[in-house]
mmCIF file with all atom_site columns, C-alpha atoms in Angstrom:
data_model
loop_
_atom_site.group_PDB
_atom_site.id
_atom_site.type_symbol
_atom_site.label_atom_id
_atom_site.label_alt_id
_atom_site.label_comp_id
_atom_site.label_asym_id
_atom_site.label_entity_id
_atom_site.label_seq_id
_atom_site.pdbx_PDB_ins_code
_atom_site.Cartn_x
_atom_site.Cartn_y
_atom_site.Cartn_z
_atom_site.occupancy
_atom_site.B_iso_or_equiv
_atom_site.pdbx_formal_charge
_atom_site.auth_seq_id
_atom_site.auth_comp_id
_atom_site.auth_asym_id
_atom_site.auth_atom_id
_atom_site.pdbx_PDB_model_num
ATOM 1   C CA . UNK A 1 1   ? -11.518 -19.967 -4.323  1.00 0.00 ? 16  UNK A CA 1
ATOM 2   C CA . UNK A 1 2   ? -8.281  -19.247 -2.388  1.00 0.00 ? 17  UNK A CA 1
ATOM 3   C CA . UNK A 1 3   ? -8.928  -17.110 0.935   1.00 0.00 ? 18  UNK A CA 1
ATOM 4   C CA . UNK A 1 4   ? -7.655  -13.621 1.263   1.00 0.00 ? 19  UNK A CA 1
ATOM 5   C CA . UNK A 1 5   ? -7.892  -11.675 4.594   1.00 0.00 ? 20  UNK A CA 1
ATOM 6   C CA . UNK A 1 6   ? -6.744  -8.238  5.003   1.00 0.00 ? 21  UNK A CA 1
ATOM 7   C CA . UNK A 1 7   ? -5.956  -7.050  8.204   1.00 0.00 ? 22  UNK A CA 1
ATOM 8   C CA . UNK A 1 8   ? -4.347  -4.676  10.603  1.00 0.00 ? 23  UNK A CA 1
ATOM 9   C CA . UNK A 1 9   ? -0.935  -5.765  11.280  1.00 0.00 ? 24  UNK A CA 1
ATOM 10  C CA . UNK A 1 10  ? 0.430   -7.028  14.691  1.00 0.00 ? 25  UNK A CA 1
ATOM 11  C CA . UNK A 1 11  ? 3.799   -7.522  16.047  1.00 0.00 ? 26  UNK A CA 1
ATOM 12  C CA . UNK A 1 12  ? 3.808   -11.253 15.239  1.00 0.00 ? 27  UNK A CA 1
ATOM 13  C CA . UNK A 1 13  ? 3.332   -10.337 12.009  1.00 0.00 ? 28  UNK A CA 1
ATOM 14  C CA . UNK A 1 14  ? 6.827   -8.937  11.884  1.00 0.00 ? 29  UNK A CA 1
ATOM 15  C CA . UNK A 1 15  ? 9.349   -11.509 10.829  1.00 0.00 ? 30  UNK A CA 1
ATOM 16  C CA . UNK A 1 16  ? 6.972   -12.095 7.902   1.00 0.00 ? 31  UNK A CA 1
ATOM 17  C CA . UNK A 1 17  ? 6.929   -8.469  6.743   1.00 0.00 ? 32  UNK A CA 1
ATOM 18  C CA . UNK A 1 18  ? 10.823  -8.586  7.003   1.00 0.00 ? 33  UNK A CA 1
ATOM 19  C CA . UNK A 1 19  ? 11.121  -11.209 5.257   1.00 0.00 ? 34  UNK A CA 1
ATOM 20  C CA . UNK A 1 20  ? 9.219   -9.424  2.093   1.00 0.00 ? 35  UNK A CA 1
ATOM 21  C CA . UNK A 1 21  ? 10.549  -5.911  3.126   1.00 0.00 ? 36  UNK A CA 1
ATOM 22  C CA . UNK A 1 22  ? 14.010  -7.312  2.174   1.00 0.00 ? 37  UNK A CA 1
ATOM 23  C CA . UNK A 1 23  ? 13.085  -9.825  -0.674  1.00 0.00 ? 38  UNK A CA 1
ATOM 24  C CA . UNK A 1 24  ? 11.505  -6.672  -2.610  1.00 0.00 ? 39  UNK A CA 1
ATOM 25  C CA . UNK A 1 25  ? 13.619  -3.666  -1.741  1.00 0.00 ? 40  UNK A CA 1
ATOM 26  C CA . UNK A 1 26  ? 17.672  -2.346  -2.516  1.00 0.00 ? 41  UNK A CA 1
ATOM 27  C CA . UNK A 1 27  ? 17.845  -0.490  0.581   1.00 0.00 ? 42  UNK A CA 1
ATOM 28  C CA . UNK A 1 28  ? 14.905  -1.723  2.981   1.00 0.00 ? 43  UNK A CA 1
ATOM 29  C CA . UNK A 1 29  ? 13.625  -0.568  6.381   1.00 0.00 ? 44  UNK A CA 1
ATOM 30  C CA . UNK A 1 30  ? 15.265  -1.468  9.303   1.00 0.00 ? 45  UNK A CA 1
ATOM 31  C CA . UNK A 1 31  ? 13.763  -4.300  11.396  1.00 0.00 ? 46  UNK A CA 1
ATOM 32  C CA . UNK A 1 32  ? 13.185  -1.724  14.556  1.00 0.00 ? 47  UNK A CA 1
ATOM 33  C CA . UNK A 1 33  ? 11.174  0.690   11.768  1.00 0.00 ? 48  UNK A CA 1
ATOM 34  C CA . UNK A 1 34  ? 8.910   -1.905  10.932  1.00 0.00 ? 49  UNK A CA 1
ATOM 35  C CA . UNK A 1 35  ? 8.621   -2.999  14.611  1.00 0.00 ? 50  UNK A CA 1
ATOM 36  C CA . UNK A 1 36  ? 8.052   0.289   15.446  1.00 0.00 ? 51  UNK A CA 1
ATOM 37  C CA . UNK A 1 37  ? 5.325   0.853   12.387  1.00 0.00 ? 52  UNK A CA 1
ATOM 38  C CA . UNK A 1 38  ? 3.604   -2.073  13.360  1.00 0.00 ? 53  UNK A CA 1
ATOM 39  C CA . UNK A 1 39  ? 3.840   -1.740  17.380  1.00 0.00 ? 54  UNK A CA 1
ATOM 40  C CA . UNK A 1 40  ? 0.811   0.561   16.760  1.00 0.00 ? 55  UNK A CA 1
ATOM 41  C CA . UNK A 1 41  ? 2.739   4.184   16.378  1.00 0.00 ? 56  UNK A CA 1
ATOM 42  C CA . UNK A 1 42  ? 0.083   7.352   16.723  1.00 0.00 ? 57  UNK A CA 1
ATOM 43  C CA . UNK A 1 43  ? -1.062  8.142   13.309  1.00 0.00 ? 58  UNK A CA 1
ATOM 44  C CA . UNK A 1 44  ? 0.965   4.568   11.865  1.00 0.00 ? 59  UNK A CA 1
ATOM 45  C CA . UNK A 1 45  ? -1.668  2.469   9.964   1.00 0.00 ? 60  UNK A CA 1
ATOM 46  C CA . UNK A 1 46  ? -0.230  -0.818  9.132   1.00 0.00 ? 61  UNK A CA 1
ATOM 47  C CA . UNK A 1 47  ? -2.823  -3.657  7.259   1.00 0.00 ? 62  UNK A CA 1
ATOM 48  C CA . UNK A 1 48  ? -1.374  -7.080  5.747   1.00 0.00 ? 63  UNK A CA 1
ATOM 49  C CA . UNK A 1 49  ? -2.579  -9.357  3.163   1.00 0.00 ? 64  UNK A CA 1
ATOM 50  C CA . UNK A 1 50  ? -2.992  -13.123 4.162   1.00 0.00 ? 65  UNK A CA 1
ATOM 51  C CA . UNK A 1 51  ? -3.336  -15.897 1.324   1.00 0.00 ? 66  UNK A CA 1
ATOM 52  C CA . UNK A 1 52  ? -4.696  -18.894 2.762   1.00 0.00 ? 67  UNK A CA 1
ATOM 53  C CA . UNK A 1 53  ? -2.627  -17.883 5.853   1.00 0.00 ? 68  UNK A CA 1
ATOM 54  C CA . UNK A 1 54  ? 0.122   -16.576 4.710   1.00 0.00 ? 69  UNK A CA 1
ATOM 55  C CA . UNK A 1 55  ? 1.207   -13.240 4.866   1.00 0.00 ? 70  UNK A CA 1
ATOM 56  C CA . UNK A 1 56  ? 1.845   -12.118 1.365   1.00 0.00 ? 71  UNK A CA 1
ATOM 57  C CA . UNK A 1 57  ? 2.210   -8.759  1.472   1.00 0.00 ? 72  UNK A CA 1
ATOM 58  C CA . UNK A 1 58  ? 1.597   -5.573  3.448   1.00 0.00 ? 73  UNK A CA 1
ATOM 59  C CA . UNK A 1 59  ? 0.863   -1.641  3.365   1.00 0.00 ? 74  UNK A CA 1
ATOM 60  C CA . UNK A 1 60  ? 1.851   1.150   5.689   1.00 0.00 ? 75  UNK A CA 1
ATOM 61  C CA . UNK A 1 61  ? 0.795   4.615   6.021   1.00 0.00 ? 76  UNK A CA 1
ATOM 62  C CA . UNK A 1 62  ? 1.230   7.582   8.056   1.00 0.00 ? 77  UNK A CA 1
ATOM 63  C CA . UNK A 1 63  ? -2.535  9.343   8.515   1.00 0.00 ? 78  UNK A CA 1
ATOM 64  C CA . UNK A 1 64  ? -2.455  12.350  10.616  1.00 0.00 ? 79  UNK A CA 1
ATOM 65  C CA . UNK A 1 65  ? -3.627  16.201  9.768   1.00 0.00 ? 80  UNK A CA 1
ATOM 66  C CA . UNK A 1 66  ? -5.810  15.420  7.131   1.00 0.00 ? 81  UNK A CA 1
ATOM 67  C CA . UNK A 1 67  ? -3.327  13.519  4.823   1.00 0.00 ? 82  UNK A CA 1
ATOM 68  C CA . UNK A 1 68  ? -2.318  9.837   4.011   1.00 0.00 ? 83  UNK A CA 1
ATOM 69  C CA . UNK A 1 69  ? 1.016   8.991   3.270   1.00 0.00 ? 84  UNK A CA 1
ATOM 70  C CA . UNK A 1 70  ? 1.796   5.673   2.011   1.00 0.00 ? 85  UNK A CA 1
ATOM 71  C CA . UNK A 1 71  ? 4.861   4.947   2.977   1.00 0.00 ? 86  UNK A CA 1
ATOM 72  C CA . UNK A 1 72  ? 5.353   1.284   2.305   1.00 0.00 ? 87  UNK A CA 1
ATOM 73  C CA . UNK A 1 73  ? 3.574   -1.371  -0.022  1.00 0.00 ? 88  UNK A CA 1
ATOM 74  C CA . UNK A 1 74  ? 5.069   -4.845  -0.500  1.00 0.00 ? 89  UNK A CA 1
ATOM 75  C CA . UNK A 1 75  ? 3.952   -8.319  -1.858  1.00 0.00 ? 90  UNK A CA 1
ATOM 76  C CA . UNK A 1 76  ? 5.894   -11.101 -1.869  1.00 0.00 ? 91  UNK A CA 1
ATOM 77  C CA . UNK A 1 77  ? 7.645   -12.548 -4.522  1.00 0.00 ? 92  UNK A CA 1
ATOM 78  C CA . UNK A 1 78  ? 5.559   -15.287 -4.964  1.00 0.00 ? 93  UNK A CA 1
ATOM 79  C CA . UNK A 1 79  ? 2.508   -13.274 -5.392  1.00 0.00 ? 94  UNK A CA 1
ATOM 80  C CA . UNK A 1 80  ? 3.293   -10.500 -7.347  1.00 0.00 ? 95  UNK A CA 1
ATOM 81  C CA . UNK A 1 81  ? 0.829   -9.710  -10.554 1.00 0.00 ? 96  UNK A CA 1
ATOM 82  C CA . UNK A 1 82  ? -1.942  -11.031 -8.365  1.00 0.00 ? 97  UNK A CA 1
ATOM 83  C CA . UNK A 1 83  ? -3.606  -8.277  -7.518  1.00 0.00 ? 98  UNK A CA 1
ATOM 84  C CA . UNK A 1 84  ? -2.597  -7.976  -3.671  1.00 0.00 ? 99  UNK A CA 1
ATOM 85  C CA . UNK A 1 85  ? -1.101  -4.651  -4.471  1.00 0.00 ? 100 UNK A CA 1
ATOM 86  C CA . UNK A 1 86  ? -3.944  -2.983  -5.876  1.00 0.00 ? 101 UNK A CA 1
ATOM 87  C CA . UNK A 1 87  ? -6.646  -4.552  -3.109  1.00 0.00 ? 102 UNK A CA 1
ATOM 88  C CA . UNK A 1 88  ? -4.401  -3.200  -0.573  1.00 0.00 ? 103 UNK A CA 1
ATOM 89  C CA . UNK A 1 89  ? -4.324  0.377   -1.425  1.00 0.00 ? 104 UNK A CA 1
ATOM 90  C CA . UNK A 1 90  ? -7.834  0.325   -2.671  1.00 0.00 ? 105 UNK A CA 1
ATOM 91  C CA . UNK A 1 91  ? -8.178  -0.882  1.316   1.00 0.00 ? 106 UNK A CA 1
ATOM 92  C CA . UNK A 1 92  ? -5.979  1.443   2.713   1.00 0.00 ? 107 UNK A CA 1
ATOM 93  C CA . UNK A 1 93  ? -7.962  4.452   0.555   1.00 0.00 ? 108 UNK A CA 1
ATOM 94  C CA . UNK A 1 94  ? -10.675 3.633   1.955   1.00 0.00 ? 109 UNK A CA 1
ATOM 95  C CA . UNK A 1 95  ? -9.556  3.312   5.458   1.00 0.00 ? 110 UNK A CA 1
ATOM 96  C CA . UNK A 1 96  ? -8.146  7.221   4.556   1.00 0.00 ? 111 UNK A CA 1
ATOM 97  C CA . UNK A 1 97  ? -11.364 8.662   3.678   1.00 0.00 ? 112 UNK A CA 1
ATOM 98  C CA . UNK A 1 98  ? -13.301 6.899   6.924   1.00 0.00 ? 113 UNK A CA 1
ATOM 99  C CA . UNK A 1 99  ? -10.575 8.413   8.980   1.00 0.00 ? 114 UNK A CA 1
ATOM 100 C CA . UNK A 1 100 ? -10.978 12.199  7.858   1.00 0.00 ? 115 UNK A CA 1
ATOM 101 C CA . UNK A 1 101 ? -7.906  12.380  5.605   1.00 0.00 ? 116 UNK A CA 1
ATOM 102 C CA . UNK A 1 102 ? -8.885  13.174  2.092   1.00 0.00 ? 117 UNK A CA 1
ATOM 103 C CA . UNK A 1 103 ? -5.839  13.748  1.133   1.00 0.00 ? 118 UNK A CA 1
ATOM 104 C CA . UNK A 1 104 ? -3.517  10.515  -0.155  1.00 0.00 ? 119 UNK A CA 1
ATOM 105 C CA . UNK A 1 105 ? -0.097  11.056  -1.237  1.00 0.00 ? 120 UNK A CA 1
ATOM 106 C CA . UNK A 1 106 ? 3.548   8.949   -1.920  1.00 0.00 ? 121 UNK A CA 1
ATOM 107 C CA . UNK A 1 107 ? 6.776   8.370   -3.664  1.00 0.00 ? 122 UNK A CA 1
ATOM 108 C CA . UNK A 1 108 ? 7.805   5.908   -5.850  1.00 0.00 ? 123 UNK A CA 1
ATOM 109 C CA . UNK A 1 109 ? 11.257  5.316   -7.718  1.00 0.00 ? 124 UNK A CA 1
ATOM 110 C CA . UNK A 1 110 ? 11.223  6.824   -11.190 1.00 0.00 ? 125 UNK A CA 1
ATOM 111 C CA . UNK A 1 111 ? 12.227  2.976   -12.359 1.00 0.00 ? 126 UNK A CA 1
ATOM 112 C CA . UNK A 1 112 ? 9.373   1.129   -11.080 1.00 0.00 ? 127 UNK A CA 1
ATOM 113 C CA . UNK A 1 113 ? 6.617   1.154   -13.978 1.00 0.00 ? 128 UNK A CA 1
ATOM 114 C CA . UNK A 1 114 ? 4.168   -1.034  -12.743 1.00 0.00 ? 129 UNK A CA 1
ATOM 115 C CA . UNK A 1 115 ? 3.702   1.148   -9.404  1.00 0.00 ? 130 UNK A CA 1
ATOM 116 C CA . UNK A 1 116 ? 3.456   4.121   -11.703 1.00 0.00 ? 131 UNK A CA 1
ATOM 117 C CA . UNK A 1 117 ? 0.722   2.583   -13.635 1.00 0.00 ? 132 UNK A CA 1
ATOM 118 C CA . UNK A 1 118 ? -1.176  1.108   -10.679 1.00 0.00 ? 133 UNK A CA 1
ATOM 119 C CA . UNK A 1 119 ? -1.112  4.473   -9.071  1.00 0.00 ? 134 UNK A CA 1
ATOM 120 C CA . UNK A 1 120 ? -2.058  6.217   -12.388 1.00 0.00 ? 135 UNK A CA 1
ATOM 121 C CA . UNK A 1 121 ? -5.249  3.849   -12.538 1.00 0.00 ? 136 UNK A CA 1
ATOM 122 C CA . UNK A 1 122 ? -6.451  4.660   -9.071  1.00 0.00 ? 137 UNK A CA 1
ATOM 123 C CA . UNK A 1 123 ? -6.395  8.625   -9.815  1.00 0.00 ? 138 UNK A CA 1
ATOM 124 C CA . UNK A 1 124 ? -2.954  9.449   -8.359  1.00 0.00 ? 139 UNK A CA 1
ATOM 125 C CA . UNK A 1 125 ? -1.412  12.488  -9.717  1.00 0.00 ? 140 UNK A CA 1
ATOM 126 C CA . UNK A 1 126 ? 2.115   13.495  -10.388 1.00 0.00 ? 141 UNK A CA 1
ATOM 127 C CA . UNK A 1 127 ? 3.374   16.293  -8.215  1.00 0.00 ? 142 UNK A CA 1
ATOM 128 C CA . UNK A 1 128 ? 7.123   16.445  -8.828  1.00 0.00 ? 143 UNK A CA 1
ATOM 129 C CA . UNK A 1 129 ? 10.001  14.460  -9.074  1.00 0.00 ? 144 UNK A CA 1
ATOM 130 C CA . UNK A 1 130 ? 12.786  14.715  -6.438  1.00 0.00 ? 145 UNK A CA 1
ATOM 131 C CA . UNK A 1 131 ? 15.711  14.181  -7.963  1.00 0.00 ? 146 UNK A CA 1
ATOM 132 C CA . UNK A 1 132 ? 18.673  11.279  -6.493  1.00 0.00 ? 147 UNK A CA 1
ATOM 133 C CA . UNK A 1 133 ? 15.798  11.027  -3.463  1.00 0.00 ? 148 UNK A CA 1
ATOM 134 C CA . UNK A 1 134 ? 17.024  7.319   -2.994  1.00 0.00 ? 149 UNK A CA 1
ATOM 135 C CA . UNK A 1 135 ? 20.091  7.122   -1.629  1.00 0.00 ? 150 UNK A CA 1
ATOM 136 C CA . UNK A 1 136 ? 21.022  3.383   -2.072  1.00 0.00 ? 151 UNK A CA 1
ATOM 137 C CA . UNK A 1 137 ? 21.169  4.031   -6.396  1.00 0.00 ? 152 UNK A CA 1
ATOM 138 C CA . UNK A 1 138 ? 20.850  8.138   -6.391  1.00 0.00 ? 153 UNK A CA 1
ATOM 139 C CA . UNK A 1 139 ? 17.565  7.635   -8.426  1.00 0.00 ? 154 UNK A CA 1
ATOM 140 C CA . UNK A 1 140 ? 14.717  9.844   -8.380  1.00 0.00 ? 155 UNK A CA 1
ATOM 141 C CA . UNK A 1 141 ? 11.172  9.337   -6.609  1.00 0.00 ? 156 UNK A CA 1
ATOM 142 C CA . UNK A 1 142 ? 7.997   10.431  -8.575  1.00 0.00 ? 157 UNK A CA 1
ATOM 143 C CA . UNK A 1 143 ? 5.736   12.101  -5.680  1.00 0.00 ? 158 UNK A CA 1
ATOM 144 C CA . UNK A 1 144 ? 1.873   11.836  -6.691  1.00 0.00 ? 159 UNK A CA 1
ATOM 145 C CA . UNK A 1 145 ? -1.199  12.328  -4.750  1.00 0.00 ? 160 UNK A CA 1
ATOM 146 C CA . UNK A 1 146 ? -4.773  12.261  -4.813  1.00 0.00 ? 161 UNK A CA 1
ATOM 147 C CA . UNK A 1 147 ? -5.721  15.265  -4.323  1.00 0.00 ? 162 UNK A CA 1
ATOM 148 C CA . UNK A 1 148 ? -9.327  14.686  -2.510  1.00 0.00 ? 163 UNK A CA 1
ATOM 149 C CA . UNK A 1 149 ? -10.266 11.003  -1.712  1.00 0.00 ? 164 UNK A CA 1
ATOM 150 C CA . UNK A 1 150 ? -13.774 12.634  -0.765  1.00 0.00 ? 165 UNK A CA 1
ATOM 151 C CA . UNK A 1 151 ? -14.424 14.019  -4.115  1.00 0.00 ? 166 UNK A CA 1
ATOM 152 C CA . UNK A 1 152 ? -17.521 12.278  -6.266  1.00 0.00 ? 167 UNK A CA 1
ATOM 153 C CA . UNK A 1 153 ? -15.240 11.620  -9.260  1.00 0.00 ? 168 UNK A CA 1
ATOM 154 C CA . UNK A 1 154 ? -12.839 10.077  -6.749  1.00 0.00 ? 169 UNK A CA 1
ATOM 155 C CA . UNK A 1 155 ? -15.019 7.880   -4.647  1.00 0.00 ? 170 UNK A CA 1
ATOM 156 C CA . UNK A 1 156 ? -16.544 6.456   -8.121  1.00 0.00 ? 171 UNK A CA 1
ATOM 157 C CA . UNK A 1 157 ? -13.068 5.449   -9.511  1.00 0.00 ? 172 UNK A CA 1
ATOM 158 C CA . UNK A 1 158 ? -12.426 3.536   -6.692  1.00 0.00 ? 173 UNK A CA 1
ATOM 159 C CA . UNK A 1 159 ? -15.460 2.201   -6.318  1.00 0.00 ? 174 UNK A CA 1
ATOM 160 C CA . UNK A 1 160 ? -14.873 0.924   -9.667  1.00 0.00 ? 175 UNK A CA 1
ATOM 161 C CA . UNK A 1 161 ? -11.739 -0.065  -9.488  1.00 0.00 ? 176 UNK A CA 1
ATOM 162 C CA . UNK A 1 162 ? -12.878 -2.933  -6.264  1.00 0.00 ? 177 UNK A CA 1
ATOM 163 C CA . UNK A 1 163 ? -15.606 -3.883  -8.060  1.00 0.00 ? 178 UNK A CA 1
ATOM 164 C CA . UNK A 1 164 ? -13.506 -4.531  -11.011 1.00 0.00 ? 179 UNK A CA 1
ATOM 165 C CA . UNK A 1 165 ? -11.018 -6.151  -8.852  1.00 0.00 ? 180 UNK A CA 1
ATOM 166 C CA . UNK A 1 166 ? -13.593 -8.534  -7.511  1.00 0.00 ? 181 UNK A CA 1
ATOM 167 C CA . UNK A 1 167 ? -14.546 -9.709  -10.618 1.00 0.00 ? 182 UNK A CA 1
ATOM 168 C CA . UNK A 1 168 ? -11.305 -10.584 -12.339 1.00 0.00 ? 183 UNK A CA 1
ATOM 169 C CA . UNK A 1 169 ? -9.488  -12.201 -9.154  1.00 0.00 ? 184 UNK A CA 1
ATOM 170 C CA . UNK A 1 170 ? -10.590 -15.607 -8.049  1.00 0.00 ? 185 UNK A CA 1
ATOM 171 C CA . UNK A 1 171 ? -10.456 -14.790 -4.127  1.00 0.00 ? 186 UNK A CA 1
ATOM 172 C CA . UNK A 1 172 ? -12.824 -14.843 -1.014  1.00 0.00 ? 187 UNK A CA 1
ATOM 173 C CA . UNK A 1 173 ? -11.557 -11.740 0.426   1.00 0.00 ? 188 UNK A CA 1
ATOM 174 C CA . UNK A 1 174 ? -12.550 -11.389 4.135   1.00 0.00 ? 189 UNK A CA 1
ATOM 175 C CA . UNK A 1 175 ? -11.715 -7.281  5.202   1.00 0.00 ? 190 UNK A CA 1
ATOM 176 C CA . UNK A 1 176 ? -10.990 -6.959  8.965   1.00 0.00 ? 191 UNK A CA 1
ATOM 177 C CA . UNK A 1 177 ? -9.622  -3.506  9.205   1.00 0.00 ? 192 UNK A CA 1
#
């Protein structure tokens, strides 16, 4: 069993999360936003994903006034349709709900069908759709949310969904958040 270790980001971590941020993005952040995000902003939550040692992908959110917002998820090429996407925001969820904000919500691009089906199986809902919201390509972002992360019907799904996860990937996962 390969070892995977998911923990809060530091600033060494940061020519890693480059390196993905622009290997899975059209118009990525900015080195100085991610050093910023991970330099331990007020209300900036920042966890990556370590396989065998190596950072292989990473999730951001802002958590402040009784709301999450996930602004960033990325795995690296090498790792995608592993599962690292879905055990870090069934992580960072969880991390929401400890810290008082029930409320989880982000954008995605209209074109990317595997985000809208991971968020779709871990109770997301669609709000609206802004239209040309990404400037790089003028495409639209699908906004969804969960609604209330502290809900019984909520914290069962996601329940479910980690134990599910456990079962069908092959990894010693080790949680230091």
């Amino acid at each position: 069993r390969r070892r995977l270790r998911i923990r809060r980001a530091h600033l060494d971590d940061l020519p890693d999360v480059v390196r993905i941020e622009n290997a899975s993005f059209s118009s990525p952040w900015s080195e100085q936003s991610l050093r910023e995000e991970l330099s331990g902003r007020l209300g900036s939550h920042f966890f990556v994903a370590e396989v065998e040692g190596r950072l292989a992908g990473y999730i951001g959110t802002w958590m402040f006034a009784g709301e999450a917002h996930i602004c960033t998820i990325a795995v690296d090429p090498q790792y995608r349709r592993g599962g690292l996407g879905e055990i870090l925001m069934l992580t960072m969820l969880q991390q929401a709900r400890e810290y008082g904000n029930p409320y989880a919500i982000l954008e995605y691009r209209v074109s990317n069908y595997g985000a809208a089906a991971l968020y779709a199986k871990l109770g997301f809902e669609y709000l609206h759709r802004r239209r040309g919201y990404y400037q790089d390509t003028n495409e639209d972002a699908i906004i969804v949310a969960i609604p209330d992360l502290e809900a019984p019907s909520q914290i069962e799904r996601l329940q479910e969904a980690y134990d599910r996860w456990l079962e069908r990937h092959d990894y010693e996962l080790c949680l230091e958040v």
